[in-house]
GROMACS .gro file of C-alpha atoms in nm:
model
  352
    1MET     CA    1   0.828   0.491  -2.748
    2THR     CA    2   0.652   0.223  -2.543
    3LEU     CA    3   0.719   0.191  -2.172
    4ALA     CA    4   0.899  -0.138  -2.242
    5GLY     CA    5   1.125   0.046  -2.482
    6GLN     CA    6   1.195   0.322  -2.231
    7LEU     CA    7   1.277   0.073  -1.957
    8ALA     CA    8   1.503  -0.128  -2.189
    9ALA     CA    9   1.693   0.189  -2.281
   10ARG     CA   10   1.732   0.279  -1.914
   11ILE     CA   11   1.861  -0.068  -1.827
   12ARG     CA   12   2.113  -0.060  -2.111
   13ALA     CA   13   2.236   0.277  -1.984
   14THR     CA   14   2.245   0.216  -1.609
   15GLY     CA   15   2.220  -0.160  -1.554
   16PRO     CA   16   1.948  -0.398  -1.428
   17MET     CA   17   1.668  -0.258  -1.211
   18THR     CA   18   1.507  -0.413  -0.907
   19LEU     CA   19   1.161  -0.564  -0.934
   20ALA     CA   20   1.034  -0.279  -0.716
   21GLU     CA   21   1.168  -0.021  -0.960
   22PHE     CA   22   1.009  -0.207  -1.251
   23MET     CA   23   0.671  -0.232  -1.075
   24ALA     CA   24   0.676   0.137  -0.983
   25GLU     CA   25   0.735   0.238  -1.344
   26ALA     CA   26   0.481  -0.010  -1.484
   27LEU     CA   27   0.210   0.106  -1.246
   28LEU     CA   28   0.280   0.476  -1.194
   29HIS     CA   29   0.485   0.612  -1.487
   30PRO     CA   30   0.346   0.966  -1.537
   31THR     CA   31   0.224   0.908  -1.894
   32LEU     CA   32   0.246   0.533  -1.960
   33GLY     CA   33   0.178   0.375  -1.619
   34TYR     CA   34  -0.109   0.137  -1.563
   35TYR     CA   35  -0.283   0.350  -1.300
   36THR     CA   36  -0.226   0.679  -1.482
   37THR     CA   37  -0.374   0.583  -1.819
   38GLY     CA   38  -0.726   0.456  -1.751
   39ASP     CA   39  -0.981   0.267  -1.541
   40PRO     CA   40  -0.887  -0.101  -1.494
   41LEU     CA   41  -1.189  -0.203  -1.285
   42GLY     CA   42  -1.499  -0.400  -1.374
   43ALA     CA   43  -1.607  -0.641  -1.646
   44ALA     CA   44  -1.463  -0.420  -1.919
   45GLY     CA   45  -1.135  -0.374  -1.730
   46ASP     CA   46  -0.876  -0.613  -1.594
   47PHE     CA   47  -1.001  -0.710  -1.247
   48THR     CA   48  -1.292  -0.670  -1.006
   49THR     CA   49  -1.257  -0.578  -0.637
   50ALA     CA   50  -1.490  -0.661  -0.349
   51PRO     CA   51  -1.668  -0.321  -0.342
   52GLU     CA   52  -1.750  -0.362  -0.713
   53ILE     CA   53  -1.897  -0.707  -0.645
   54SER     CA   54  -2.151  -0.592  -0.387
   55GLN     CA   55  -2.251  -0.292  -0.178
   56MET     CA   56  -2.259  -0.525   0.124
   57PHE     CA   57  -1.880  -0.523   0.154
   58GLY     CA   58  -1.863  -0.147   0.208
   59GLU     CA   59  -2.172  -0.145   0.427
   60MET     CA   60  -2.020  -0.394   0.670
   61LEU     CA   61  -1.689  -0.207   0.692
   62GLY     CA   62  -1.864   0.127   0.723
   63LEU     CA   63  -2.074   0.014   1.018
   64CYS     CA   64  -1.762  -0.136   1.174
   65LEU     CA   65  -1.588   0.203   1.153
   66ALA     CA   66  -1.891   0.388   1.287
   67GLN     CA   67  -1.923   0.151   1.583
   68THR     CA   68  -1.554   0.200   1.660
   69TRP     CA   69  -1.614   0.577   1.659
   70LEU     CA   70  -1.899   0.529   1.908
   71ASP     CA   71  -1.694   0.292   2.124
   72GLN     CA   72  -1.416   0.554   2.145
   73GLY     CA   73  -1.649   0.825   2.271
   74ALA     CA   74  -1.772   0.973   1.940
   75PRO     CA   75  -1.502   1.243   1.900
   76ASP     CA   76  -1.620   1.565   1.734
   77THR     CA   77  -1.354   1.572   1.460
   78VAL     CA   78  -1.253   1.257   1.272
   79THR     CA   79  -1.068   1.186   0.951
   80LEU     CA   80  -1.245   0.919   0.743
   81ALA     CA   81  -0.986   0.803   0.491
   82GLU     CA   82  -0.932   0.543   0.224
   83LEU     CA   83  -0.608   0.436   0.060
   84GLY     CA   84  -0.640   0.359  -0.310
   85PRO     CA   85  -1.014   0.427  -0.339
   86GLY     CA   86  -1.055   0.319  -0.703
   87ARG     CA   87  -1.382   0.456  -0.838
   88GLY     CA   88  -1.493   0.565  -0.492
   89THR     CA   89  -1.739   0.275  -0.464
   90LEU     CA   90  -1.623   0.154  -0.122
   91MET     CA   91  -1.624   0.502   0.031
   92ALA     CA   92  -1.968   0.573  -0.117
   93ASP     CA   93  -2.105   0.254   0.038
   94ILE     CA   94  -1.943   0.336   0.374
   95LEU     CA   95  -2.100   0.682   0.372
   96ARG     CA   96  -2.443   0.555   0.270
   97ALA     CA   97  -2.445   0.282   0.535
   98THR     CA   98  -2.348   0.524   0.814
   99ARG     CA   99  -2.597   0.802   0.740
  100GLY     CA  100  -2.823   0.680   1.019
  101VAL     CA  101  -2.552   0.687   1.288
  102PRO     CA  102  -2.632   1.001   1.493
  103GLY     CA  103  -2.357   1.262   1.472
  104PHE     CA  104  -2.119   1.051   1.263
  105HIS     CA  105  -2.142   1.249   0.940
  106ASP     CA  106  -2.117   1.576   1.130
  107ALA     CA  107  -1.786   1.461   1.280
  108ILE     CA  108  -1.611   1.324   0.972
  109SER     CA  109  -1.419   1.477   0.687
  110VAL     CA  110  -1.345   1.252   0.389
  111HIS     CA  111  -0.986   1.208   0.271
  112LEU     CA  112  -0.861   0.996  -0.019
  113VAL     CA  113  -0.503   0.887  -0.090
  114GLU     CA  114  -0.498   0.830  -0.465
  115ALA     CA  115  -0.228   0.839  -0.732
  116SER     CA  116  -0.441   0.789  -1.044
  117PRO     CA  117  -0.582   1.101  -1.217
  118ALA     CA  118  -0.855   0.890  -1.378
  119PHE     CA  119  -0.962   0.748  -1.044
  120ARG     CA  120  -0.953   1.092  -0.879
  121ALA     CA  121  -1.197   1.215  -1.142
  122ALA     CA  122  -1.429   0.920  -1.080
  123GLN     CA  123  -1.411   0.974  -0.704
  124ALA     CA  124  -1.489   1.344  -0.742
  125THR     CA  125  -1.809   1.257  -0.927
  126ARG     CA  126  -1.924   0.977  -0.700
  127LEU     CA  127  -1.841   1.153  -0.373
  128SER     CA  128  -1.928   1.510  -0.469
  129ASP     CA  129  -2.180   1.546  -0.184
  130TYR     CA  130  -1.904   1.491   0.074
  131ASP     CA  131  -1.640   1.741  -0.044
  132PRO     CA  132  -1.347   1.496  -0.027
  133SER     CA  133  -0.983   1.600  -0.004
  134TRP     CA  134  -0.714   1.417  -0.201
  135HIS     CA  135  -0.360   1.335  -0.093
  136ASP     CA  136  -0.057   1.185  -0.262
  137SER     CA  137   0.068   1.018   0.056
  138VAL     CA  138  -0.050   0.882   0.391
  139ASP     CA  139   0.185   1.137   0.549
  140ASP     CA  140  -0.043   1.415   0.424
  141LEU     CA  141  -0.350   1.296   0.618
  142PRO     CA  142  -0.464   1.526   0.901
  143ASP     CA  143  -0.340   1.470   1.255
  144SER     CA  144  -0.676   1.380   1.408
  145PRO     CA  145  -0.849   1.058   1.510
  146LEU     CA  146  -0.835   0.841   1.199
  147LEU     CA  147  -1.088   0.592   1.066
  148LEU     CA  148  -0.915   0.434   0.769
  149VAL     CA  149  -0.985   0.152   0.527
  150ALA     CA  150  -0.759   0.009   0.260
  151ASN     CA  151  -0.888  -0.265   0.032
  152GLU     CA  152  -0.644  -0.411  -0.219
  153PHE     CA  153  -0.403  -0.123  -0.167
  154LEU     CA  154  -0.100  -0.291  -0.015
  155ASP     CA  155  -0.087  -0.559  -0.285
  156ALA     CA  156  -0.004  -0.295  -0.546
  157LEU     CA  157   0.294  -0.153  -0.358
  158PRO     CA  158   0.616  -0.248  -0.540
  159ILE     CA  159   0.808  -0.538  -0.389
  160ARG     CA  160   1.164  -0.664  -0.397
  161GLN     CA  161   1.213  -1.037  -0.434
  162PHE     CA  162   1.499  -1.249  -0.299
  163ALA     CA  163   1.601  -1.616  -0.315
  164ARG     CA  164   1.795  -1.771  -0.026
  165VAL     CA  165   2.146  -1.871  -0.134
  166GLY     CA  166   2.360  -2.000   0.151
  167ASP     CA  167   2.389  -1.725   0.412
  168GLY     CA  168   2.279  -1.454   0.168
  169TRP     CA  169   1.997  -1.353  -0.061
  170ALA     CA  170   2.005  -1.320  -0.442
  171GLU     CA  171   1.770  -1.047  -0.563
  172THR     CA  172   1.540  -1.079  -0.863
  173LEU     CA  173   1.631  -0.812  -1.119
  174VAL     CA  174   1.489  -0.699  -1.452
  175THR     CA  175   1.739  -0.686  -1.736
  176VAL     CA  176   1.745  -0.688  -2.117
  177THR     CA  177   1.810  -0.975  -2.356
  178ASP     CA  178   1.778  -1.004  -2.731
  179GLY     CA  179   1.412  -1.089  -2.678
  180GLY     CA  180   1.339  -0.784  -2.464
  181LEU     CA  181   1.292  -0.754  -2.089
  182ALA     CA  182   1.387  -1.059  -1.881
  183PHE     CA  183   1.432  -1.162  -1.519
  184ALA     CA  184   1.780  -1.222  -1.378
  185ARG     CA  185   1.938  -1.292  -1.039
  186GLY     CA  186   2.185  -1.072  -0.858
  187GLU     CA  187   2.478  -1.193  -0.653
  188PRO     CA  188   2.392  -1.321  -0.301
  189VAL     CA  189   2.430  -1.054  -0.031
  190PRO     CA  190   2.316  -1.020   0.333
  191VAL     CA  191   1.967  -0.872   0.379
  192PRO     CA  192   1.918  -0.817   0.755
  193GLU     CA  193   1.546  -0.740   0.712
  194LEU     CA  194   1.493  -1.102   0.608
  195ASP     CA  195   1.682  -1.263   0.896
  196HIS     CA  196   1.357  -1.383   1.058
  197HIS     CA  197   1.295  -1.606   0.754
  198ASP     CA  198   1.461  -1.939   0.837
  199VAL     CA  199   1.417  -2.108   0.499
  200ALA     CA  200   1.592  -2.357   0.274
  201ASP     CA  201   1.817  -2.261  -0.016
  202GLY     CA  202   1.618  -2.153  -0.320
  203THR     CA  203   1.318  -2.033  -0.119
  204ILE     CA  204   1.184  -1.702  -0.248
  205VAL     CA  205   1.087  -1.429  -0.004
  206GLU     CA  206   0.940  -1.093  -0.099
  207ARG     CA  207   0.985  -0.763   0.083
  208CYS     CA  208   0.776  -0.450   0.032
  209PRO     CA  209   0.993  -0.142   0.108
  210ALA     CA  210   0.696   0.096   0.109
  211LEU     CA  211   0.487  -0.108   0.351
  212VAL     CA  212   0.672  -0.008   0.669
  213PRO     CA  213   0.646   0.371   0.616
  214VAL     CA  214   0.280   0.342   0.510
  215ILE     CA  215   0.181   0.132   0.811
  216GLY     CA  216   0.399   0.344   1.039
  217ALA     CA  217   0.232   0.668   0.931
  218VAL     CA  218  -0.114   0.518   0.979
  219ALA     CA  219  -0.020   0.363   1.314
  220ALA     CA  220   0.114   0.692   1.450
  221ARG     CA  221  -0.227   0.851   1.397
  222VAL     CA  222  -0.440   0.554   1.502
  223ALA     CA  223  -0.244   0.516   1.826
  224THR     CA  224  -0.415   0.830   1.958
  225GLY     CA  225  -0.763   0.752   1.826
  226GLY     CA  226  -0.953   0.565   1.557
  227THR     CA  227  -0.881   0.244   1.370
  228ALA     CA  228  -0.736   0.127   1.039
  229ILE     CA  229  -0.862  -0.179   0.853
  230PHE     CA  230  -0.651  -0.342   0.583
  231VAL     CA  231  -0.809  -0.604   0.356
  232ASP     CA  232  -0.599  -0.777   0.095
  233TYR     CA  233  -0.496  -1.112  -0.041
  234GLY     CA  234  -0.192  -1.266   0.121
  235HIS     CA  235  -0.070  -1.470   0.416
  236TRP     CA  236   0.112  -1.450   0.748
  237ARG     CA  237   0.483  -1.452   0.659
  238ALA     CA  238   0.418  -1.500   0.288
  239GLN     CA  239   0.681  -1.692   0.090
  240GLY     CA  240   0.728  -1.787  -0.272
  241ASP     CA  241   0.703  -1.596  -0.599
  242THR     CA  242   0.366  -1.422  -0.574
  243VAL     CA  243   0.412  -1.149  -0.835
  244GLN     CA  244   0.132  -1.163  -1.087
  245ALA     CA  245   0.006  -0.962  -1.381
  246VAL     CA  246  -0.356  -0.953  -1.494
  247ARG     CA  247  -0.499  -0.817  -1.816
  248ALA     CA  248  -0.866  -0.856  -1.915
  249HIS     CA  249  -0.922  -1.083  -1.612
  250ALA     CA  250  -0.655  -1.330  -1.727
  251PRO     CA  251  -0.295  -1.385  -1.609
  252VAL     CA  252  -0.016  -1.261  -1.835
  253ASP     CA  253   0.365  -1.243  -1.823
  254PRO     CA  254   0.456  -0.959  -1.580
  255LEU     CA  255   0.720  -0.835  -1.828
  256ASP     CA  256   0.484  -0.835  -2.126
  257ALA     CA  257   0.391  -0.480  -2.234
  258PRO     CA  258   0.446  -0.307  -1.896
  259GLY     CA  259   0.190  -0.039  -1.826
  260THR     CA  260  -0.094  -0.239  -1.982
  261ALA     CA  261  -0.153  -0.496  -1.705
  262ASP     CA  262  -0.211  -0.484  -1.331
  263LEU     CA  263   0.090  -0.591  -1.125
  264THR     CA  264   0.045  -0.713  -0.768
  265ALA     CA  265   0.203  -0.938  -0.506
  266HIS     CA  266   0.064  -1.117  -0.201
  267VAL     CA  267   0.070  -0.912   0.119
  268ASP     CA  268   0.277  -1.032   0.413
  269PHE     CA  269   0.043  -0.969   0.706
  270GLU     CA  270   0.319  -1.043   0.956
  271ALA     CA  271   0.504  -0.744   0.810
  272ILE     CA  272   0.199  -0.526   0.881
  273ALA     CA  273   0.192  -0.643   1.242
  274ARG     CA  274   0.567  -0.587   1.284
  275ALA     CA  275   0.528  -0.227   1.159
  276ALA     CA  276   0.218  -0.142   1.363
  277ALA     CA  277   0.378   0.016   1.671
  278PRO     CA  278   0.282   0.237   1.850
  279ALA     CA  279  -0.071   0.118   1.765
  280ALA     CA  280  -0.211  -0.213   1.883
  281VAL     CA  281  -0.275  -0.473   1.612
  282THR     CA  282  -0.538  -0.745   1.588
  283PRO     CA  283  -0.478  -1.101   1.472
  284MET     CA  284  -0.510  -1.159   1.098
  285ILE     CA  285  -0.859  -1.282   1.006
  286ARG     CA  286  -1.008  -1.429   0.691
  287GLN     CA  287  -1.232  -1.191   0.495
  288GLY     CA  288  -1.525  -1.431   0.495
  289VAL     CA  289  -1.512  -1.475   0.873
  290LEU     CA  290  -1.491  -1.100   0.929
  291LEU     CA  291  -1.786  -1.023   0.703
  292GLU     CA  292  -1.995  -1.296   0.866
  293ARG     CA  293  -1.918  -1.156   1.212
  294LEU     CA  294  -2.018  -0.811   1.093
  295GLY     CA  295  -2.358  -0.939   0.977
  296ILE     CA  296  -2.330  -0.976   0.600
  297THR     CA  297  -2.561  -1.278   0.582
  298ALA     CA  298  -2.842  -1.097   0.764
  299ARG     CA  299  -2.789  -0.800   0.531
  300ALA     CA  300  -2.803  -1.028   0.226
  301GLN     CA  301  -3.125  -1.183   0.349
  302ALA     CA  302  -3.279  -0.840   0.401
  303LEU     CA  303  -3.182  -0.729   0.051
  304ALA     CA  304  -3.303  -1.056  -0.101
  305ARG     CA  305  -3.656  -1.002   0.030
  306GLY     CA  306  -3.702  -0.720  -0.220
  307LEU     CA  307  -3.564  -0.910  -0.519
  308ASP     CA  308  -3.654  -1.203  -0.740
  309GLY     CA  309  -3.528  -1.378  -1.051
  310ALA     CA  310  -3.193  -1.275  -1.191
  311GLU     CA  311  -3.143  -0.992  -0.939
  312ARG     CA  312  -3.187  -1.229  -0.645
  313ASP     CA  313  -2.954  -1.483  -0.805
  314ALA     CA  314  -2.691  -1.211  -0.855
  315LEU     CA  315  -2.716  -1.110  -0.487
  316ILE     CA  316  -2.674  -1.470  -0.372
  317ALA     CA  317  -2.373  -1.512  -0.603
  318ALA     CA  318  -2.215  -1.191  -0.474
  319HIS     CA  319  -2.257  -1.298  -0.112
  320ARG     CA  320  -2.098  -1.634  -0.190
  321ARG     CA  321  -1.809  -1.473  -0.376
  322LEU     CA  322  -1.725  -1.247  -0.082
  323VAL     CA  323  -1.746  -1.502   0.199
  324HIS     CA  324  -1.711  -1.858   0.070
  325PRO     CA  325  -1.375  -2.021   0.152
  326ALA     CA  326  -1.338  -2.145  -0.206
  327GLU     CA  327  -1.375  -1.792  -0.344
  328MET     CA  328  -1.259  -1.466  -0.179
  329GLY     CA  329  -1.350  -1.569   0.174
  330ASP     CA  330  -1.021  -1.743   0.257
  331LEU     CA  331  -0.785  -1.593  -0.002
  332PHE     CA  332  -0.842  -1.241   0.130
  333LYS     CA  333  -0.742  -1.155   0.485
  334ALA     CA  334  -0.796  -0.856   0.714
  335ILE     CA  335  -0.607  -0.697   1.000
  336ALA     CA  336  -0.679  -0.384   1.203
  337LEU     CA  337  -0.485  -0.127   1.403
  338HIS     CA  338  -0.636   0.045   1.707
  339PRO     CA  339  -0.518   0.253   2.006
  340PRO     CA  340  -0.340   0.057   2.280
  341GLY     CA  341  -0.573  -0.027   2.567
  342THR     CA  342  -0.890  -0.002   2.358
  343PRO     CA  343  -1.105  -0.289   2.232
  344PRO     CA  344  -1.040  -0.401   1.875
  345PRO     CA  345  -1.294  -0.301   1.611
  346PRO     CA  346  -1.607  -0.517   1.585
  347GLY     CA  347  -1.539  -0.848   1.410
  348PHE     CA  348  -1.171  -0.850   1.504
  349ASP     CA  349  -1.221  -0.955   1.866
  350ALA     CA  350  -1.087  -1.312   1.827
  351SER     CA  351  -0.833  -1.483   1.605
  352ALA     CA  352  -0.948  -1.690   1.309
   0.00000   0.00000   0.00000
C-alpha cells in the first residue's frame, strides 16, 4: 500500500491529522518516508542546497567556527556537529578548510544528527577519515563545548498551521475526501503560543513544535562554550502559508503522493531567538551579507585565478547564486547562538 493509502486508512479510523503529523509521516515514515527511501539532493534529485552549489559556503562557515574556537581560548575538547548533514558535503568542506588551523583538528570530534539511513551511508563514506559519530537527536550530543552548524535543517521540521478566527485559531488539518487526501480547517480554539501575533482575521501563522526543544538543547550546551550557526530560508516572525513540496526541482501539491516529494516550511527566526536562552543570540542576518563578511568574494577570486572557460563561469555563477539578493543571498537568513558575555561569531557582529 502507498503511504497515501496508509494515511487515508489511518484518518478514516482515527480522524483528521495535524499538518505536523502528516509532514512527519511523509518525511520520516520508516519504509515509505521521503528521507528514508533515497537521496533527494543534486541535479538528479529534487533540490540543491548551498554546500552542493559550491565548496565556498562550507569553507566560510568552517573558518568562522574555527575562529570562534580560537576566540574562546582554543579548548582541548570540542564537539563539532552538524544537524541534517545530507551527503556530508558541508562537514567535509568545513574540515578541509580548517586543516591549517593549529590544534583545531586535534581538539574536535565530529558528530552528525541524521535520520536518513541513505544519508548516513553517504556521510560514512565522505567523512571516513574523521571517524564521525551519529545521533538520532540533538539531546544525544556530548556535553562539551559545541561548534554546531545547521543548514536547511529547521525548514524540514514538521509545522502546525493556524488561521486567526476572532479570538481563536483554526488549525489546518489533513483529512480524506472522495478524491483522496485534502486540507480542512478545525474549529477555532485558543493557542497561547501564538498570542504575540497580533494579526487580522484569516491571517495564517505557522508554529514548529520541534523547534523549541531543538534550539533549547543546543543553547544549553552553547551557553557554556562554543557557537551554533543556523542557516535557512525564512523571516523574522514569518506569516502566511509557507508549506511547499518540491519534486524534481519543481513545486507540486504537498498532498500529492506523500513520501515522494520534499516538504518544507519557512523558518520563523524570531522563534529561534525566543528559544535561545540561556545562550546569547545574534541578530538575524541575510546569507549573502554573512558570506561577504566572512570573505567569500576574496575566496572566489583566489579560486578563479586557477580556472578558465566553463569552470570559471561555473564558479562565478555559484558565487552569485549564494550571495546575490535576487538569488539565495536575501531569501536565506542566518542566526547564531554563543555564550553570554562573549563576542558573537565572526560575521554576526552587526545587524543586517
